[in-house]
Coordinates of C-alpha atoms and ligand atoms in Angstrom, one line a residue:
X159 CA -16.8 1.4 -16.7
X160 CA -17.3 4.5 -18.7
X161 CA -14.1 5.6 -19.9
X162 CA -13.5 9.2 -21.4
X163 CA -10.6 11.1 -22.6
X164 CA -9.3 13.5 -20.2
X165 CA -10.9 16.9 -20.5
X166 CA -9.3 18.8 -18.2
X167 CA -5.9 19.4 -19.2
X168 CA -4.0 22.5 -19.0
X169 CA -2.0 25.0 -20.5
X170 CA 1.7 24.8 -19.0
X171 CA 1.7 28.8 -20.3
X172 CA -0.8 30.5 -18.8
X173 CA -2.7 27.1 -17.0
X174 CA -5.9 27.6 -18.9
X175 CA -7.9 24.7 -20.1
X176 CA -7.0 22.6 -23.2
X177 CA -9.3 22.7 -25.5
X178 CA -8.7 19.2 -28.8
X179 CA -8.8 19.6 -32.0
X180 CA -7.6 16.7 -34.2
X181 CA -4.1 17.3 -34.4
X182 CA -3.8 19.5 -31.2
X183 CA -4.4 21.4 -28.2
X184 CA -4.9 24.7 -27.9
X185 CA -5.6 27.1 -24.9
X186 CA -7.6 30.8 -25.1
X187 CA -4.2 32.4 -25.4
X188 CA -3.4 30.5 -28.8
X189 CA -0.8 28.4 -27.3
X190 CA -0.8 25.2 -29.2
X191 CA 0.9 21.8 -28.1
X192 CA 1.3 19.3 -31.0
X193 CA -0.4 15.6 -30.4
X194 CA 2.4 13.4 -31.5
X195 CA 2.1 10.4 -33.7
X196 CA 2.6 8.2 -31.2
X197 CA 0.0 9.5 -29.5
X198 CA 0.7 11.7 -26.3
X199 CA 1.2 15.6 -26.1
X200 CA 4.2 17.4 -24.5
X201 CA 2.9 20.3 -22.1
X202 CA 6.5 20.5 -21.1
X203 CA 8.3 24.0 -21.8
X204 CA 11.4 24.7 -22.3
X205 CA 11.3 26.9 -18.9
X206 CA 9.9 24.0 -16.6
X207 CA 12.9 21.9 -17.6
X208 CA 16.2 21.8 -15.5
X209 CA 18.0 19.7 -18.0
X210 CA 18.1 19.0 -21.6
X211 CA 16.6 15.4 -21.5
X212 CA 14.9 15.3 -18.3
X213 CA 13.8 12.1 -16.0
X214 CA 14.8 8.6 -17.0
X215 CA 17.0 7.7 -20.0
X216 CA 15.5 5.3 -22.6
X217 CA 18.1 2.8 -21.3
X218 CA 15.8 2.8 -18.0
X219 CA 12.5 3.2 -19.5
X220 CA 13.2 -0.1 -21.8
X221 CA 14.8 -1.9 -18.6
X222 CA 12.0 -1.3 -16.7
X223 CA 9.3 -2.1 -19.5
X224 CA 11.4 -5.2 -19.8
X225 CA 11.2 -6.0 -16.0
X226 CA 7.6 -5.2 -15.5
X227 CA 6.5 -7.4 -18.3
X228 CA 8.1 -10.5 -16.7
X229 CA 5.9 -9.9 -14.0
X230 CA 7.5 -9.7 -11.1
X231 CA 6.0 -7.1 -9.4
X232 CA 2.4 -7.8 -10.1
X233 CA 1.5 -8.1 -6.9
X234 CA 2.5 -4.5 -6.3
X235 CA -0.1 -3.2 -9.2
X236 CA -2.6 -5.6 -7.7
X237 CA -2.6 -4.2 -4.6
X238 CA -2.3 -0.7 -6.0
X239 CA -5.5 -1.8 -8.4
X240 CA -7.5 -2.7 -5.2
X241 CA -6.7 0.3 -3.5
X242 CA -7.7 3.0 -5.9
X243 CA -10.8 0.7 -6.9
X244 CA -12.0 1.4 -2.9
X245 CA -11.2 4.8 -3.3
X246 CA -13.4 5.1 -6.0
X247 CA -16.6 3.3 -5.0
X248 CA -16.5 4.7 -1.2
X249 CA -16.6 8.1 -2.7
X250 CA -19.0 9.7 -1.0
X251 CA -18.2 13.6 -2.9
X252 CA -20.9 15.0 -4.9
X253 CA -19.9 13.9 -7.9
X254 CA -18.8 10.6 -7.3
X255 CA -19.4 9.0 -10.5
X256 CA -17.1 10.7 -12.6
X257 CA -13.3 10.3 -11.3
X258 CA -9.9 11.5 -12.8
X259 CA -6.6 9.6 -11.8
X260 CA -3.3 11.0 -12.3
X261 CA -0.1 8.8 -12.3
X262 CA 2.1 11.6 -11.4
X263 CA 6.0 10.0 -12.8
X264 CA 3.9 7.3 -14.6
X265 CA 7.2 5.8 -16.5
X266 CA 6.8 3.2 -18.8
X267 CA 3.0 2.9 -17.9
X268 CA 3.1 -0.7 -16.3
X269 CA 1.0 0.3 -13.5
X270 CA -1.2 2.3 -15.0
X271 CA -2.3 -0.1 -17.6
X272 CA -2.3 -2.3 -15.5
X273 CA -5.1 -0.3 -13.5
X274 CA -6.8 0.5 -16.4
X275 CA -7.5 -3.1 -17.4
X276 CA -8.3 -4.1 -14.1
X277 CA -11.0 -1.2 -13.5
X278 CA -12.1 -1.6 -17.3
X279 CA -14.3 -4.8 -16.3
X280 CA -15.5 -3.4 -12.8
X281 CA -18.9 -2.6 -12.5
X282 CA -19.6 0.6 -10.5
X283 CA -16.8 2.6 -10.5
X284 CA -18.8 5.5 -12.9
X285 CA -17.1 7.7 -15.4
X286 CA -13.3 7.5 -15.3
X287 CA -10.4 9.9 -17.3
X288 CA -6.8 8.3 -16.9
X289 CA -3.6 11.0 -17.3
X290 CA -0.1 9.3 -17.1
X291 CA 2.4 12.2 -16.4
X292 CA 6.2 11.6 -17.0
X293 CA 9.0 14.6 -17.4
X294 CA 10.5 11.6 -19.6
X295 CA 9.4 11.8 -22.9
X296 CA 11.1 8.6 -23.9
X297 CA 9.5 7.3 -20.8
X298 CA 5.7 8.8 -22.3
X299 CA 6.6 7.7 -25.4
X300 CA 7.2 3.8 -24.3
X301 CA 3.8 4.2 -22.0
X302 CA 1.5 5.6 -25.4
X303 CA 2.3 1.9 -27.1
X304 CA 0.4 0.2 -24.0
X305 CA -2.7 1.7 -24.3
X306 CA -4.3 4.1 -26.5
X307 CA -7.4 5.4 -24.0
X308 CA -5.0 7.2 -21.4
X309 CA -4.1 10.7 -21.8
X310 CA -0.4 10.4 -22.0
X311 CA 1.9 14.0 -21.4
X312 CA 5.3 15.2 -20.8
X313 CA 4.9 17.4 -17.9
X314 CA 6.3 17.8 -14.8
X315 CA 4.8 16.5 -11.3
X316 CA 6.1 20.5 -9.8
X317 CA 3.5 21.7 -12.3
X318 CA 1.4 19.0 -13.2
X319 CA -0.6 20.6 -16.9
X320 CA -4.1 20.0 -15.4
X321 CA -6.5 22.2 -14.1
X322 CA -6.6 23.0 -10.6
X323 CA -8.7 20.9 -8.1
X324 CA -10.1 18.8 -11.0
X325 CA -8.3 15.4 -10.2
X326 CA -9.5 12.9 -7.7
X327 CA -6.9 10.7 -7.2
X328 CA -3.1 11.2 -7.7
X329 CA -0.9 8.0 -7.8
X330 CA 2.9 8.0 -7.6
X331 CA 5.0 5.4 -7.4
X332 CA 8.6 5.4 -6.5
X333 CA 8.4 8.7 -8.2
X334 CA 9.1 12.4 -7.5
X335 CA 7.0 13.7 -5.0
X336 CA 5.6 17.3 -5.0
X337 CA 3.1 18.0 -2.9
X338 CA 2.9 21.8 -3.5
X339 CA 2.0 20.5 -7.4
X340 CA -0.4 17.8 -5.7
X341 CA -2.6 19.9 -3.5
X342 CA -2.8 22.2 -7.0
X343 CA -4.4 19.6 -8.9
X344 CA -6.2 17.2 -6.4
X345 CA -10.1 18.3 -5.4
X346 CA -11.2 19.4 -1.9
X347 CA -10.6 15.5 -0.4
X348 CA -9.0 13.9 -3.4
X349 CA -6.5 11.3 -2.5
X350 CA -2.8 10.9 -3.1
X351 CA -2.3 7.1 -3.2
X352 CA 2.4 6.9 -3.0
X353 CA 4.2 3.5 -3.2
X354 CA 7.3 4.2 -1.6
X355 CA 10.1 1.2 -1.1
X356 CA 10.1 -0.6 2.0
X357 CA 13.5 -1.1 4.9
X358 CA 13.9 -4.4 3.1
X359 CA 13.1 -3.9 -0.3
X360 CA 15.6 -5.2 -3.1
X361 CA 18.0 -5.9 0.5
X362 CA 19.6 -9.0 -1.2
X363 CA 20.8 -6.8 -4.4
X364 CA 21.8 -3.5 -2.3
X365 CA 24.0 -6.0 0.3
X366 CA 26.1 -7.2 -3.2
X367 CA 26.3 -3.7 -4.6
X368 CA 27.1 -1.2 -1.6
X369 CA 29.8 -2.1 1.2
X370 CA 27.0 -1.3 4.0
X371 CA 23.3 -1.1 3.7
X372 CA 21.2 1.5 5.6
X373 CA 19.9 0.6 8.5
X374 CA 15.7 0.5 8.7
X375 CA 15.4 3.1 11.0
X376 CA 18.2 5.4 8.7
X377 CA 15.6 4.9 5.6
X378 CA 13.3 8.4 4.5
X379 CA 10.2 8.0 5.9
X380 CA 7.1 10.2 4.5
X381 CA 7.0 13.4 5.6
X382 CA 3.3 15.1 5.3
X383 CA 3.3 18.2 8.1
X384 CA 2.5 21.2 6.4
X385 CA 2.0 19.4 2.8
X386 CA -2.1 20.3 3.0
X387 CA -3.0 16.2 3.5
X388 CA -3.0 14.1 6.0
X389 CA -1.7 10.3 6.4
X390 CA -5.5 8.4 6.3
X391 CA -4.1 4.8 5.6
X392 CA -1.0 3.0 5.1
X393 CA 0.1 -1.0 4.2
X394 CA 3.0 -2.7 4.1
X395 CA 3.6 -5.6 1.3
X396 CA 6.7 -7.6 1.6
X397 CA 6.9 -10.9 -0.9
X398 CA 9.7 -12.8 -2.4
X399 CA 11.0 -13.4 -5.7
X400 CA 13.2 -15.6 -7.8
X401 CA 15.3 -14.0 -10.8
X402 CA 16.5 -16.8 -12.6
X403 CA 17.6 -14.4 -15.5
X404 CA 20.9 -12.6 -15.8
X405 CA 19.1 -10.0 -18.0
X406 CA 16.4 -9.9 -16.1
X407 CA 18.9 -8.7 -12.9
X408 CA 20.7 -6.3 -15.1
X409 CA 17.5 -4.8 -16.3
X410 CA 16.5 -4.5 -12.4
X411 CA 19.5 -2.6 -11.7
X412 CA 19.3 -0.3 -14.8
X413 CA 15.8 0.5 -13.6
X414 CA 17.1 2.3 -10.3
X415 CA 18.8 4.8 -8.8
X416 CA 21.3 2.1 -7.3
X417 CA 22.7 1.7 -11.0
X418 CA 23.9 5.0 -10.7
X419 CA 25.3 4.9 -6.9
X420 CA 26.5 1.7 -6.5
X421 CA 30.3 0.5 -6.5
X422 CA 32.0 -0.4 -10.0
X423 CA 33.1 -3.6 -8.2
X424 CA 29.1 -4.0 -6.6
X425 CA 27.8 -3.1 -10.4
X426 CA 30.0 -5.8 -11.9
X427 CA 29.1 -8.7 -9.2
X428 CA 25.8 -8.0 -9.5
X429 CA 25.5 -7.8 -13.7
X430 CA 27.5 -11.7 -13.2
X431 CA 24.9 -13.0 -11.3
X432 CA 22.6 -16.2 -12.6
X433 CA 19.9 -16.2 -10.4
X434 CA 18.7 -13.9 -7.1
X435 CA 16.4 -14.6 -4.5
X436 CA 14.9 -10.5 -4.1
X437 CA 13.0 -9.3 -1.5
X438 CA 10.0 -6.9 -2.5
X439 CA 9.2 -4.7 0.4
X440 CA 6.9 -1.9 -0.4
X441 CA 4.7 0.8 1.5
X442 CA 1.4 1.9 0.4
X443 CA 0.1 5.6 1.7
X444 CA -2.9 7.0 0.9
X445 CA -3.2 10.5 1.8
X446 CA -6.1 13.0 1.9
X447 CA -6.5 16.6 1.0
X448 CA -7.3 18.9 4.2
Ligands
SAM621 C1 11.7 5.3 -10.5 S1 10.8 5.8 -11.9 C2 9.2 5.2 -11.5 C3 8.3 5.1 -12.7 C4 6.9 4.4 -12.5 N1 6.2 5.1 -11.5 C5 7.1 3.0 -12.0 O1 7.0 2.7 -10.8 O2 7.4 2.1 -12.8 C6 10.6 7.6 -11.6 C7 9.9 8.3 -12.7 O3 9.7 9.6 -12.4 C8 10.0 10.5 -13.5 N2 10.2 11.8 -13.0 C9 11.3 12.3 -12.4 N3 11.2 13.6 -12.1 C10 9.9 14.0 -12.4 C11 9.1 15.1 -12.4 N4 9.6 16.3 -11.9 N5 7.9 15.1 -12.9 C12 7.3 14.0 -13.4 N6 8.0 12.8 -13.5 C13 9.3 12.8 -13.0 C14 11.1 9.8 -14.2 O4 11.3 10.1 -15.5 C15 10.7 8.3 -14.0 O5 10.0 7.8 -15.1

């Protein structure tokens, strides 16, 4: 694989192209956007923001990077790997050796790398540009220590900084949908590829920390009428896994929602526990533009 930086990132301003220098990026208007040390760039202004520090504390974004690591949802960005690998080399567009991937609410940049790496030694998959997008920038910042050859930015997925129809394939996982900002950035059939949790996923943990657990046919199900794609494929992966770590089950519940919404008397049983037996139960979508 050929990797390249991204080159088609945009002004959150006026949404003209980026153009690198060393230490920057700078649009036709003169807006500039500083590269920080670390690495990534921050095309999030002040007027796209609906709080002070938005998206995922660093208390999450370490949990998670924590989690990850251990492993134990490999076989998610396995599968994930596999799919977007057949997206790329049963591209049949015009220019199907040169691909852009967005992870759209890339967080700590688990999958991602993960992708990366994977793709890295595959032959036949062309030219390839890799942008992780996170409103997080303690989440960004957490992802730019993994790997060096992704274009890492603070932006939002409403508004993703890229120029229109120049990506092919949009990732997002367990992340903030928007498919207005989606059909923006993806090319005349691009792909969205969203991992969204399954009825049973993380069951055994949500039956300790909420009195009563939704019911499958009471769980959000993907809604795509009048988004601009279509449903092309979906998958189901369900697989168990043994958490023989009380950190290891108090990072899992800092990484989710369900920290925030669960009982104090759920929280604390849960942050006691030894050891849980977890069921992983995620759906794979891949959608197309119209
Ligand atoms: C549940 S986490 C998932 C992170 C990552 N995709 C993963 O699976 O490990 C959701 C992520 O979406 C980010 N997020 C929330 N709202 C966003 C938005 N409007 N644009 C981009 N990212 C957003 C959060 O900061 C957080 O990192």
């Amino acid at each position: 694989m050929n990797i390249t930086k991204a080159q088609n990132l945009a002004c959150p301003i006026d949404g003209k192209k980026l153009k690198q220098t060393d230490k920057q990026y700078v649009c036709e208007n003169g807006h500039t956007f500083d590269i920080a040390r670390q690495g990534y760039v921050n095309l999030l202004p002040v007027q796209h923001k609906r709080s002070k520090q938005p998206g995922d504390s660093k208390a999450m974004v370490l949990a998670r990077t924590d989690f990850l690591n251990a492993g134990y949802y490999q076989a998610v960005a396995e599968k994930l790997t596999e799919m977007v690998s057949a997206q790329i080399i049963n591209d049949n567009s015009i220019n199907h050796n040169e691909h852009c991937i967005l992870d759209a609410g890339c967080g700590e940049g688990y999958y991602f790398d993960f992708i990366f790496n994977a793709l890295k030694n595959e032959t036949g998959v062309g030219k390839l540009s890799f942008i992780g997008l996170d409103i997080s920038k303690d989440a960004v910042i957490q992802a730019a220590k993994r790997n060096k050859q992704i274009s890492w930015v603070v932006g939002t997925n409403r508004q993703p900084p890229v120029e229109e129809k120049s990506v092919d394939i949009i990732l997002c996982l367990f992340g903030f949908i928007s498919f207005d900002g989606f059909y923006k950035t993806v090319k005349p059939g691009g792909k969205i590829i969203i991992v969204d949790p399954g009825a049973e996923h993380l069951k055994e943990l949500r039956e300790i920390i909420y009195p009563e657990i939704k019911k499958p046919d009471q769980q959000r199900s993907l809604q795509t009428e009048n988004t601009g794609f279509s449903l092309v494929h979906s998958e189901k992966l369900q697989f168990k896994v043994n958490i023989a770590n009380k950190t290891q089950i108090n990072n899992l519940l800092l990484m989710t929602p369900h920290f925030y919404r669960a009982s104090k008397a759920g929280r604390e049983v849960a942050c006691n526990l030894q050891q849980l037996d977890l069921t992983i139960d995620v759906v794979f979508s891949v959608l197309e533009k119209s």
